[in-house]
Amino acid sequence: MNRYHLFQKSIQSHLMLIYSIWAVILVILGTGALVQVIAQIGGNYGGFIWTHDPTRNSPFYVSFDLWRSLPPVPNELRFLDEIVTIDGRSPWEFDQVYAAKRPDDLVTYLVRRGHQELLIREHVRVFTLDKFIVSYGILYLTGLSYILGGWVLLHATRRKDLKIFSFAFLVGGGAWLSHSGIWGVHTPYYEKAVFNLLLYTPAMPMTGAILLHFACHYPIPKRRMLSWPFVPWIFYVLAVITIAGYTLTRDHTFAAWNRFFLVTMFVYVMMGMVVFIMINMGIYLTTKSSGNVSQQRILEPMLVASIVGIIIFVFLGMLPVLLFKYPLVPFEIWITLIMLFPPIMVYALRNSELIEQIHREASLREQYAVQVEELRNIRERTLHEVADALHDQVVPELRGLHFAAVALRRRMRGEATPALSKELAFISDTLDTVSKDVRAIMEGAKPVDWTQTSLSQALLWLGNGLSQRNRRVQVRLDVDRYDNVDGPLVKEALYWIARAALNNVQDHARATEVQLTLKSDDDHVVLEIVDDGVGFDVEAYMTSPASDRRHLGLTNMHLRAIEIGGRITITSRPGAGVQITVVVPRKET
């Protein structure tokens, strides 16, 4: 592994630590700035935020007018109006002007709007607690919502691409925290280099870089990214260049360059949004045309959430403000929608991840089902081959030896000693018994063709077979309440469980009656085997080390039941017979 991959792996393993440290710094800075705003509650102010921009000819301008959501009238201050004077005094002294006024007194502003200068008179307002909450508190909560949403996503997801995306929430949260800490209520808002460099300035370029990086990996890594894993770092290098350029040109001398970097940052974040949505929309349309339902389900929540986000950010807020100087919806509603966006996006991403996991598990189950079916077919073929070999080779040889022993015994009648005659009789009888046993095993080993045979009929064969082998046992069969709609796997498992139980009755139970009951309803199929034999202590029998070989049949019955998702219950005690109950749930189709 080369140094680049070691470096990349080290970063991935410390993402949570990096996120936590960065988040703590942002929250501390944002909270500190917010405290300064809280300290100004109760004082006079103009009803809007003053911003000092050193790149402008008139450095003071109206940055936000939080209480005016409707279109402004001509004689009111507007967004981006440049302040020339306030009551004939320099904007540097406007806090002194407000201090000398009473609420509702008028203040005269000389403003530059485009190429014209206007005199506008505005009332002095009181900065109250409710205005603080609606104007600043909601912005602070929005920042916390983004940071917390990113932390939840980073903590909950296992996908590397979603871990990358969580940092987009982090930088976005920093931007909203910076807006909540704008302290230009009584005093002008001066841009602090460190404050902006950590909170506000990285928001757009870093979000654009993260979205481009995310688009290269979600929902599957693109081929170029597998060949050129260093490409995402180019996105971040470009983001750092724009951040540095914007920060270093915050002076009137470099105003043109500062506007260039500002536009570049805006274009960068928009490019990240558009590229991400276009790539995934293309993948979605391709998968839809190819009928890949699972991939569609993975992409749908993410695409819907992304489109909702663009509608909230761009069409309800940013674009109308840039074009008309006011949003399409009241500021409070717009910010509330933005605050709710992180949990919506986190839910969509986690939903996509869970859908992907479900489809992956479903695919694995399908593969397992195919493998199980292949193993089942192999087992059936093997059993057929063994049964045919026994039928064609072993059974004829055994019968031939039996006939040879009988013939030899007849030829030597009167000549052989009593001991030899006895030995020949034993050999003849043994060969006959073995031949019958092999034939019975051979007939039982052949799998049942469930397309031609019902489970009721197969159980009837088992009962008749036991009665023929042991004339003292009477087998009663009740299958009238069974609908015979189960699949071959269920039928085969129940058949082998019944076969094993009847074999135990023949070998160990010393029973005279056996009741076989098969019944079903919409939810379950139930098989019961009850005999009146000698019974046994189930717990002692199953836990006894000496009985490992003898209870192998019971273990196999349990395994057969588990294989089809059922459960088996064995009830018995010495002298009270045995009751075996198998309950198999029917899955919804």
PDB file of N, CA and C in Angstrom, residues 467-546:
ATOM      1  N   SER A 467     -47.495 -50.230   9.033  1.00  0.00           N
ATOM      2  CA  SER A 467     -48.451 -51.293   9.353  1.00  0.00           C
ATOM      3  C   SER A 467     -48.051 -52.615   8.707  1.00  0.00           C
ATOM      4  N   GLN A 468     -47.485 -52.545   7.493  1.00  0.00           N
ATOM      5  CA  GLN A 468     -47.057 -53.774   6.819  1.00  0.00           C
ATOM      6  C   GLN A 468     -45.827 -54.369   7.478  1.00  0.00           C
ATOM      7  N   ARG A 469     -44.907 -53.516   7.937  1.00  0.00           N
ATOM      8  CA  ARG A 469     -43.704 -54.046   8.579  1.00  0.00           C
ATOM      9  C   ARG A 469     -43.969 -54.545   9.987  1.00  0.00           C
ATOM     10  N   ASN A 470     -44.962 -53.956  10.656  1.00  0.00           N
ATOM     11  CA  ASN A 470     -45.270 -54.348  12.026  1.00  0.00           C
ATOM     12  C   ASN A 470     -46.787 -54.475  12.154  1.00  0.00           C
ATOM     13  N   ARG A 471     -47.266 -55.726  12.103  1.00  0.00           N
ATOM     14  CA  ARG A 471     -48.703 -55.969  12.092  1.00  0.00           C
ATOM     15  C   ARG A 471     -49.384 -55.557  13.397  1.00  0.00           C
ATOM     16  N   ARG A 472     -48.615 -55.383  14.451  1.00  0.00           N
ATOM     17  CA  ARG A 472     -49.217 -55.039  15.733  1.00  0.00           C
ATOM     18  C   ARG A 472     -49.549 -53.552  15.843  1.00  0.00           C
ATOM     19  N   VAL A 473     -49.032 -52.725  14.953  1.00  0.00           N
ATOM     20  CA  VAL A 473     -49.235 -51.278  15.024  1.00  0.00           C
ATOM     21  C   VAL A 473     -50.349 -50.860  14.073  1.00  0.00           C
ATOM     22  N   GLN A 474     -51.318 -50.138  14.611  1.00  0.00           N
ATOM     23  CA  GLN A 474     -52.400 -49.594  13.794  1.00  0.00           C
ATOM     24  C   GLN A 474     -52.170 -48.095  13.614  1.00  0.00           C
ATOM     25  N   VAL A 475     -52.113 -47.664  12.369  1.00  0.00           N
ATOM     26  CA  VAL A 475     -51.855 -46.254  12.062  1.00  0.00           C
ATOM     27  C   VAL A 475     -53.133 -45.606  11.548  1.00  0.00           C
ATOM     28  N   ARG A 476     -53.534 -44.532  12.220  1.00  0.00           N
ATOM     29  CA  ARG A 476     -54.711 -43.766  11.780  1.00  0.00           C
ATOM     30  C   ARG A 476     -54.229 -42.424  11.224  1.00  0.00           C
ATOM     31  N   LEU A 477     -54.809 -42.008  10.113  1.00  0.00           N
ATOM     32  CA  LEU A 477     -54.376 -40.784   9.423  1.00  0.00           C
ATOM     33  C   LEU A 477     -55.555 -39.828   9.290  1.00  0.00           C
ATOM     34  N   ASP A 478     -55.344 -38.574   9.735  1.00  0.00           N
ATOM     35  CA  ASP A 478     -56.365 -37.522   9.620  1.00  0.00           C
ATOM     36  C   ASP A 478     -55.758 -36.356   8.836  1.00  0.00           C
ATOM     37  N   VAL A 479     -56.135 -36.205   7.564  1.00  0.00           N
ATOM     38  CA  VAL A 479     -55.609 -35.130   6.709  1.00  0.00           C
ATOM     39  C   VAL A 479     -56.733 -34.314   6.079  1.00  0.00           C
ATOM     40  N   ASP A 480     -57.933 -34.433   6.611  1.00  0.00           N
ATOM     41  CA  ASP A 480     -59.080 -33.764   5.991  1.00  0.00           C
ATOM     42  C   ASP A 480     -59.006 -32.250   6.097  1.00  0.00           C
ATOM     43  N   ARG A 481     -58.255 -31.744   7.130  1.00  0.00           N
ATOM     44  CA  ARG A 481     -58.206 -30.290   7.334  1.00  0.00           C
ATOM     45  C   ARG A 481     -56.937 -29.671   6.743  1.00  0.00           C
ATOM     46  N   TYR A 482     -56.327 -30.346   5.777  1.00  0.00           N
ATOM     47  CA  TYR A 482     -55.120 -29.828   5.130  1.00  0.00           C
ATOM     48  C   TYR A 482     -55.447 -29.440   3.700  1.00  0.00           C
ATOM     49  N   ASP A 483     -54.988 -28.235   3.268  1.00  0.00           N
ATOM     50  CA  ASP A 483     -55.349 -27.711   1.943  1.00  0.00           C
ATOM     51  C   ASP A 483     -54.325 -28.012   0.851  1.00  0.00           C
ATOM     52  N   ASN A 484     -53.157 -28.567   1.232  1.00  0.00           N
ATOM     53  CA  ASN A 484     -52.171 -29.032   0.250  1.00  0.00           C
ATOM     54  C   ASN A 484     -51.659 -27.913  -0.665  1.00  0.00           C
ATOM     55  N   VAL A 485     -51.441 -26.696  -0.110  1.00  0.00           N
ATOM     56  CA  VAL A 485     -50.957 -25.590  -0.933  1.00  0.00           C
ATOM     57  C   VAL A 485     -49.502 -25.246  -0.638  1.00  0.00           C
ATOM     58  N   ASP A 486     -48.840 -25.966   0.256  1.00  0.00           N
ATOM     59  CA  ASP A 486     -47.463 -25.654   0.600  1.00  0.00           C
ATOM     60  C   ASP A 486     -46.508 -26.041  -0.516  1.00  0.00           C
ATOM     61  N   GLY A 487     -45.337 -25.411  -0.497  1.00  0.00           N
ATOM     62  CA  GLY A 487     -44.321 -25.677  -1.501  1.00  0.00           C
ATOM     63  C   GLY A 487     -43.603 -26.989  -1.248  1.00  0.00           C
ATOM     64  N   PRO A 488     -42.794 -27.423  -2.214  1.00  0.00           N
ATOM     65  CA  PRO A 488     -42.107 -28.721  -2.084  1.00  0.00           C
ATOM     66  C   PRO A 488     -41.136 -28.779  -0.909  1.00  0.00           C
ATOM     67  N   LEU A 489     -40.487 -27.655  -0.545  1.00  0.00           N
ATOM     68  CA  LEU A 489     -39.547 -27.685   0.583  1.00  0.00           C
ATOM     69  C   LEU A 489     -40.264 -28.003   1.891  1.00  0.00           C
ATOM     70  N   VAL A 490     -41.424 -27.377   2.099  1.00  0.00           N
ATOM     71  CA  VAL A 490     -42.203 -27.631   3.318  1.00  0.00           C
ATOM     72  C   VAL A 490     -42.714 -29.065   3.320  1.00  0.00           C
ATOM     73  N   LYS A 491     -43.254 -29.501   2.195  1.00  0.00           N
ATOM     74  CA  LYS A 491     -43.790 -30.867   2.125  1.00  0.00           C
ATOM     75  C   LYS A 491     -42.701 -31.902   2.367  1.00  0.00           C
ATOM     76  N   GLU A 492     -41.551 -31.688   1.755  1.00  0.00           N
ATOM     77  CA  GLU A 492     -40.473 -32.658   1.917  1.00  0.00           C
ATOM     78  C   GLU A 492     -39.991 -32.709   3.370  1.00  0.00           C
ATOM     79  N   ALA A 493     -39.864 -31.534   4.015  1.00  0.00           N
ATOM     80  CA  ALA A 493     -39.418 -31.522   5.405  1.00  0.00           C
ATOM     81  C   ALA A 493     -40.416 -32.237   6.309  1.00  0.00           C
ATOM     82  N   LEU A 494     -41.710 -31.953   6.148  1.00  0.00           N
ATOM     83  CA  LEU A 494     -42.726 -32.611   6.965  1.00  0.00           C
ATOM     84  C   LEU A 494     -42.756 -34.113   6.694  1.00  0.00           C
ATOM     85  N   TYR A 495     -42.547 -34.478   5.452  1.00  0.00           N
ATOM     86  CA  TYR A 495     -42.519 -35.905   5.099  1.00  0.00           C
ATOM     87  C   TYR A 495     -41.382 -36.622   5.822  1.00  0.00           C
ATOM     88  N   TRP A 496     -40.182 -36.023   5.813  1.00  0.00           N
ATOM     89  CA  TRP A 496     -39.038 -36.677   6.457  1.00  0.00           C
ATOM     90  C   TRP A 496     -39.161 -36.662   7.977  1.00  0.00           C
ATOM     91  N   ILE A 497     -39.783 -35.637   8.542  1.00  0.00           N
ATOM     92  CA  ILE A 497     -40.024 -35.632   9.986  1.00  0.00           C
ATOM     93  C   ILE A 497     -40.977 -36.767  10.359  1.00  0.00           C
ATOM     94  N   ALA A 498     -42.064 -36.913   9.588  1.00  0.00           N
ATOM     95  CA  ALA A 498     -43.012 -38.009   9.853  1.00  0.00           C
ATOM     96  C   ALA A 498     -42.344 -39.363   9.670  1.00  0.00           C
ATOM     97  N   ARG A 499     -41.502 -39.480   8.659  1.00  0.00           N
ATOM     98  CA  ARG A 499     -40.800 -40.746   8.406  1.00  0.00           C
ATOM     99  C   ARG A 499     -39.887 -41.098   9.585  1.00  0.00           C
ATOM    100  N   ALA A 500     -39.114 -40.099  10.084  1.00  0.00           N
ATOM    101  CA  ALA A 500     -38.230 -40.350  11.213  1.00  0.00           C
ATOM    102  C   ALA A 500     -39.027 -40.722  12.457  1.00  0.00           C
ATOM    103  N   ALA A 501     -40.156 -40.029  12.676  1.00  0.00           N
ATOM    104  CA  ALA A 501     -40.975 -40.342  13.845  1.00  0.00           C
ATOM    105  C   ALA A 501     -41.530 -41.760  13.773  1.00  0.00           C
ATOM    106  N   LEU A 502     -42.006 -42.191  12.613  1.00  0.00           N
ATOM    107  CA  LEU A 502     -42.545 -43.550  12.472  1.00  0.00           C
ATOM    108  C   LEU A 502     -41.451 -44.597  12.587  1.00  0.00           C
ATOM    109  N   ASN A 503     -40.246 -44.264  12.143  1.00  0.00           N
ATOM    110  CA  ASN A 503     -39.125 -45.195  12.338  1.00  0.00           C
ATOM    111  C   ASN A 503     -38.827 -45.383  13.825  1.00  0.00           C
ATOM    112  N   ASN A 504     -38.898 -44.298  14.587  1.00  0.00           N
ATOM    113  CA  ASN A 504     -38.695 -44.404  16.033  1.00  0.00           C
ATOM    114  C   ASN A 504     -39.790 -45.246  16.678  1.00  0.00           C
ATOM    115  N   VAL A 505     -41.022 -45.096  16.182  1.00  0.00           N
ATOM    116  CA  VAL A 505     -42.118 -45.917  16.711  1.00  0.00           C
ATOM    117  C   VAL A 505     -41.830 -47.399  16.468  1.00  0.00           C
ATOM    118  N   GLN A 506     -41.372 -47.707  15.256  1.00  0.00           N
ATOM    119  CA  GLN A 506     -41.089 -49.101  14.927  1.00  0.00           C
ATOM    120  C   GLN A 506     -39.930 -49.666  15.748  1.00  0.00           C
ATOM    121  N   ASP A 507     -38.877 -48.845  15.966  1.00  0.00           N
ATOM    122  CA  ASP A 507     -37.669 -49.362  16.593  1.00  0.00           C
ATOM    123  C   ASP A 507     -37.707 -49.319  18.117  1.00  0.00           C
ATOM    124  N   HIS A 508     -38.414 -48.329  18.705  1.00  0.00           N
ATOM    125  CA  HIS A 508     -38.269 -48.118  20.139  1.00  0.00           C
ATOM    126  C   HIS A 508     -39.572 -48.070  20.924  1.00  0.00           C
ATOM    127  N   ALA A 509     -40.688 -47.651  20.304  1.00  0.00           N
ATOM    128  CA  ALA A 509     -41.859 -47.268  21.095  1.00  0.00           C
ATOM    129  C   ALA A 509     -42.642 -48.450  21.663  1.00  0.00           C
ATOM    130  N   ARG A 510     -42.647 -49.584  20.936  1.00  0.00           N
ATOM    131  CA  ARG A 510     -43.493 -50.729  21.299  1.00  0.00           C
ATOM    132  C   ARG A 510     -44.948 -50.281  21.421  1.00  0.00           C
ATOM    133  N   ALA A 511     -45.366 -49.478  20.451  1.00  0.00           N
ATOM    134  CA  ALA A 511     -46.731 -48.925  20.445  1.00  0.00           C
ATOM    135  C   ALA A 511     -47.684 -49.843  19.690  1.00  0.00           C
ATOM    136  N   THR A 512     -48.971 -49.661  19.961  1.00  0.00           N
ATOM    137  CA  THR A 512     -50.012 -50.391  19.229  1.00  0.00           C
ATOM    138  C   THR A 512     -50.847 -49.467  18.358  1.00  0.00           C
ATOM    139  N   GLU A 513     -50.836 -48.168  18.688  1.00  0.00           N
ATOM    140  CA  GLU A 513     -51.588 -47.191  17.905  1.00  0.00           C
ATOM    141  C   GLU A 513     -50.738 -45.947  17.649  1.00  0.00           C
ATOM    142  N   VAL A 514     -50.867 -45.431  16.441  1.00  0.00           N
ATOM    143  CA  VAL A 514     -50.211 -44.177  16.070  1.00  0.00           C
ATOM    144  C   VAL A 514     -51.241 -43.312  15.356  1.00  0.00           C
ATOM    145  N   GLN A 515     -51.340 -42.043  15.807  1.00  0.00           N
ATOM    146  CA  GLN A 515     -52.263 -41.094  15.186  1.00  0.00           C
ATOM    147  C   GLN A 515     -51.455 -40.034  14.435  1.00  0.00           C
ATOM    148  N   LEU A 516     -51.638 -39.971  13.118  1.00  0.00           N
ATOM    149  CA  LEU A 516     -51.010 -38.953  12.274  1.00  0.00           C
ATOM    150  C   LEU A 516     -52.072 -37.919  11.907  1.00  0.00           C
ATOM    151  N   THR A 517     -51.815 -36.619  12.277  1.00  0.00           N
ATOM    152  CA  THR A 517     -52.779 -35.557  11.979  1.00  0.00           C
ATOM    153  C   THR A 517     -52.066 -34.438  11.232  1.00  0.00           C
ATOM    154  N   LEU A 518     -52.627 -34.055  10.107  1.00  0.00           N
ATOM    155  CA  LEU A 518     -52.088 -32.959   9.306  1.00  0.00           C
ATOM    156  C   LEU A 518     -53.212 -31.965   9.066  1.00  0.00           C
ATOM    157  N   LYS A 519     -52.996 -30.695   9.489  1.00  0.00           N
ATOM    158  CA  LYS A 519     -54.019 -29.667   9.336  1.00  0.00           C
ATOM    159  C   LYS A 519     -53.363 -28.332   9.003  1.00  0.00           C
ATOM    160  N   SER A 520     -54.173 -27.423   8.485  1.00  0.00           N
ATOM    161  CA  SER A 520     -53.613 -26.129   8.079  1.00  0.00           C
ATOM    162  C   SER A 520     -54.692 -25.062   8.096  1.00  0.00           C
ATOM    163  N   ASP A 521     -54.223 -23.795   8.168  1.00  0.00           N
ATOM    164  CA  ASP A 521     -55.095 -22.632   7.986  1.00  0.00           C
ATOM    165  C   ASP A 521     -54.317 -21.614   7.163  1.00  0.00           C
ATOM    166  N   ASP A 522     -54.781 -20.365   7.154  1.00  0.00           N
ATOM    167  CA  ASP A 522     -54.115 -19.349   6.327  1.00  0.00           C
ATOM    168  C   ASP A 522     -52.718 -19.015   6.832  1.00  0.00           C
ATOM    169  N   ASP A 523     -52.452 -19.246   8.126  1.00  0.00           N
ATOM    170  CA  ASP A 523     -51.196 -18.796   8.722  1.00  0.00           C
ATOM    171  C   ASP A 523     -50.213 -19.922   9.031  1.00  0.00           C
ATOM    172  N   HIS A 524     -50.687 -21.146   9.266  1.00  0.00           N
ATOM    173  CA  HIS A 524     -49.809 -22.212   9.722  1.00  0.00           C
ATOM    174  C   HIS A 524     -50.217 -23.554   9.121  1.00  0.00           C
ATOM    175  N   VAL A 525     -49.261 -24.463   9.094  1.00  0.00           N
ATOM    176  CA  VAL A 525     -49.529 -25.875   8.825  1.00  0.00           C
ATOM    177  C   VAL A 525     -48.973 -26.653  10.016  1.00  0.00           C
ATOM    178  N   VAL A 526     -49.755 -27.615  10.514  1.00  0.00           N
ATOM    179  CA  VAL A 526     -49.409 -28.340  11.740  1.00  0.00           C
ATOM    180  C   VAL A 526     -49.424 -29.835  11.457  1.00  0.00           C
ATOM    181  N   LEU A 527     -48.353 -30.505  11.877  1.00  0.00           N
ATOM    182  CA  LEU A 527     -48.247 -31.965  11.780  1.00  0.00           C
ATOM    183  C   LEU A 527     -48.083 -32.512  13.199  1.00  0.00           C
ATOM    184  N   GLU A 528     -48.940 -33.510  13.554  1.00  0.00           N
ATOM    185  CA  GLU A 528     -48.864 -34.156  14.864  1.00  0.00           C
ATOM    186  C   GLU A 528     -48.719 -35.658  14.699  1.00  0.00           C
ATOM    187  N   ILE A 529     -47.781 -36.253  15.435  1.00  0.00           N
ATOM    188  CA  ILE A 529     -47.607 -37.712  15.483  1.00  0.00           C
ATOM    189  C   ILE A 529     -47.699 -38.124  16.942  1.00  0.00           C
ATOM    190  N   VAL A 530     -48.720 -38.915  17.270  1.00  0.00           N
ATOM    191  CA  VAL A 530     -48.955 -39.338  18.652  1.00  0.00           C
ATOM    192  C   VAL A 530     -48.988 -40.866  18.694  1.00  0.00           C
ATOM    193  N   ASP A 531     -48.208 -41.464  19.617  1.00  0.00           N
ATOM    194  CA  ASP A 531     -48.243 -42.924  19.788  1.00  0.00           C
ATOM    195  C   ASP A 531     -48.514 -43.256  21.250  1.00  0.00           C
ATOM    196  N   ASP A 532     -48.924 -44.491  21.501  1.00  0.00           N
ATOM    197  CA  ASP A 532     -49.232 -44.958  22.863  1.00  0.00           C
ATOM    198  C   ASP A 532     -48.141 -45.884  23.387  1.00  0.00           C
ATOM    199  N   GLY A 533     -46.895 -45.621  22.972  1.00  0.00           N
ATOM    200  CA  GLY A 533     -45.788 -46.504  23.345  1.00  0.00           C
ATOM    201  C   GLY A 533     -45.278 -46.275  24.754  1.00  0.00           C
ATOM    202  N   VAL A 534     -44.040 -46.726  24.975  1.00  0.00           N
ATOM    203  CA  VAL A 534     -43.462 -46.700  26.324  1.00  0.00           C
ATOM    204  C   VAL A 534     -43.017 -45.302  26.735  1.00  0.00           C
ATOM    205  N   GLY A 535     -42.830 -44.410  25.776  1.00  0.00           N
ATOM    206  CA  GLY A 535     -42.421 -43.044  26.097  1.00  0.00           C
ATOM    207  C   GLY A 535     -41.008 -42.979  26.651  1.00  0.00           C
ATOM    208  N   PHE A 536     -40.575 -41.730  27.015  1.00  0.00           N
ATOM    209  CA  PHE A 536     -39.243 -41.558  27.582  1.00  0.00           C
ATOM    210  C   PHE A 536     -39.153 -40.168  28.205  1.00  0.00           C
ATOM    211  N   ASP A 537     -38.125 -39.939  29.003  1.00  0.00           N
ATOM    212  CA  ASP A 537     -37.868 -38.634  29.612  1.00  0.00           C
ATOM    213  C   ASP A 537     -37.105 -37.793  28.596  1.00  0.00           C
ATOM    214  N   VAL A 538     -37.786 -36.819  27.980  1.00  0.00           N
ATOM    215  CA  VAL A 538     -37.212 -36.065  26.859  1.00  0.00           C
ATOM    216  C   VAL A 538     -35.959 -35.310  27.290  1.00  0.00           C
ATOM    217  N   GLU A 539     -36.037 -34.560  28.397  1.00  0.00           N
ATOM    218  CA  GLU A 539     -34.912 -33.731  28.825  1.00  0.00           C
ATOM    219  C   GLU A 539     -33.701 -34.578  29.177  1.00  0.00           C
ATOM    220  N   ALA A 540     -33.919 -35.648  29.953  1.00  0.00           N
ATOM    221  CA  ALA A 540     -32.802 -36.515  30.336  1.00  0.00           C
ATOM    222  C   ALA A 540     -32.212 -37.209  29.123  1.00  0.00           C
ATOM    223  N   TYR A 541     -33.081 -37.578  28.175  1.00  0.00           N
ATOM    224  CA  TYR A 541     -32.629 -38.302  26.994  1.00  0.00           C
ATOM    225  C   TYR A 541     -31.757 -37.412  26.103  1.00  0.00           C
ATOM    226  N   MET A 542     -32.186 -36.120  25.906  1.00  0.00           N
ATOM    227  CA  MET A 542     -31.475 -35.223  25.006  1.00  0.00           C
ATOM    228  C   MET A 542     -30.175 -34.711  25.613  1.00  0.00           C
ATOM    229  N   THR A 543     -30.107 -34.641  26.942  1.00  0.00           N
ATOM    230  CA  THR A 543     -28.893 -34.116  27.588  1.00  0.00           C
ATOM    231  C   THR A 543     -27.907 -35.191  27.984  1.00  0.00           C
ATOM    232  N   SER A 544     -28.268 -36.453  27.799  1.00  0.00           N
ATOM    233  CA  SER A 544     -27.374 -37.538  28.184  1.00  0.00           C
ATOM    234  C   SER A 544     -26.296 -37.734  27.127  1.00  0.00           C
ATOM    235  N   PRO A 545     -25.006 -37.674  27.502  1.00  0.00           N
ATOM    236  CA  PRO A 545     -23.932 -37.873  26.516  1.00  0.00           C
ATOM    237  C   PRO A 545     -23.981 -39.259  25.887  1.00  0.00           C
ATOM    238  N   ALA A 546     -24.450 -40.224  26.640  1.00  0.00           N
ATOM    239  CA  ALA A 546     -24.455 -41.595  26.129  1.00  0.00           C
ATOM    240  C   ALA A 546     -25.506 -41.796  25.047  1.00  0.00           C
TER     241      ALA A 546
END
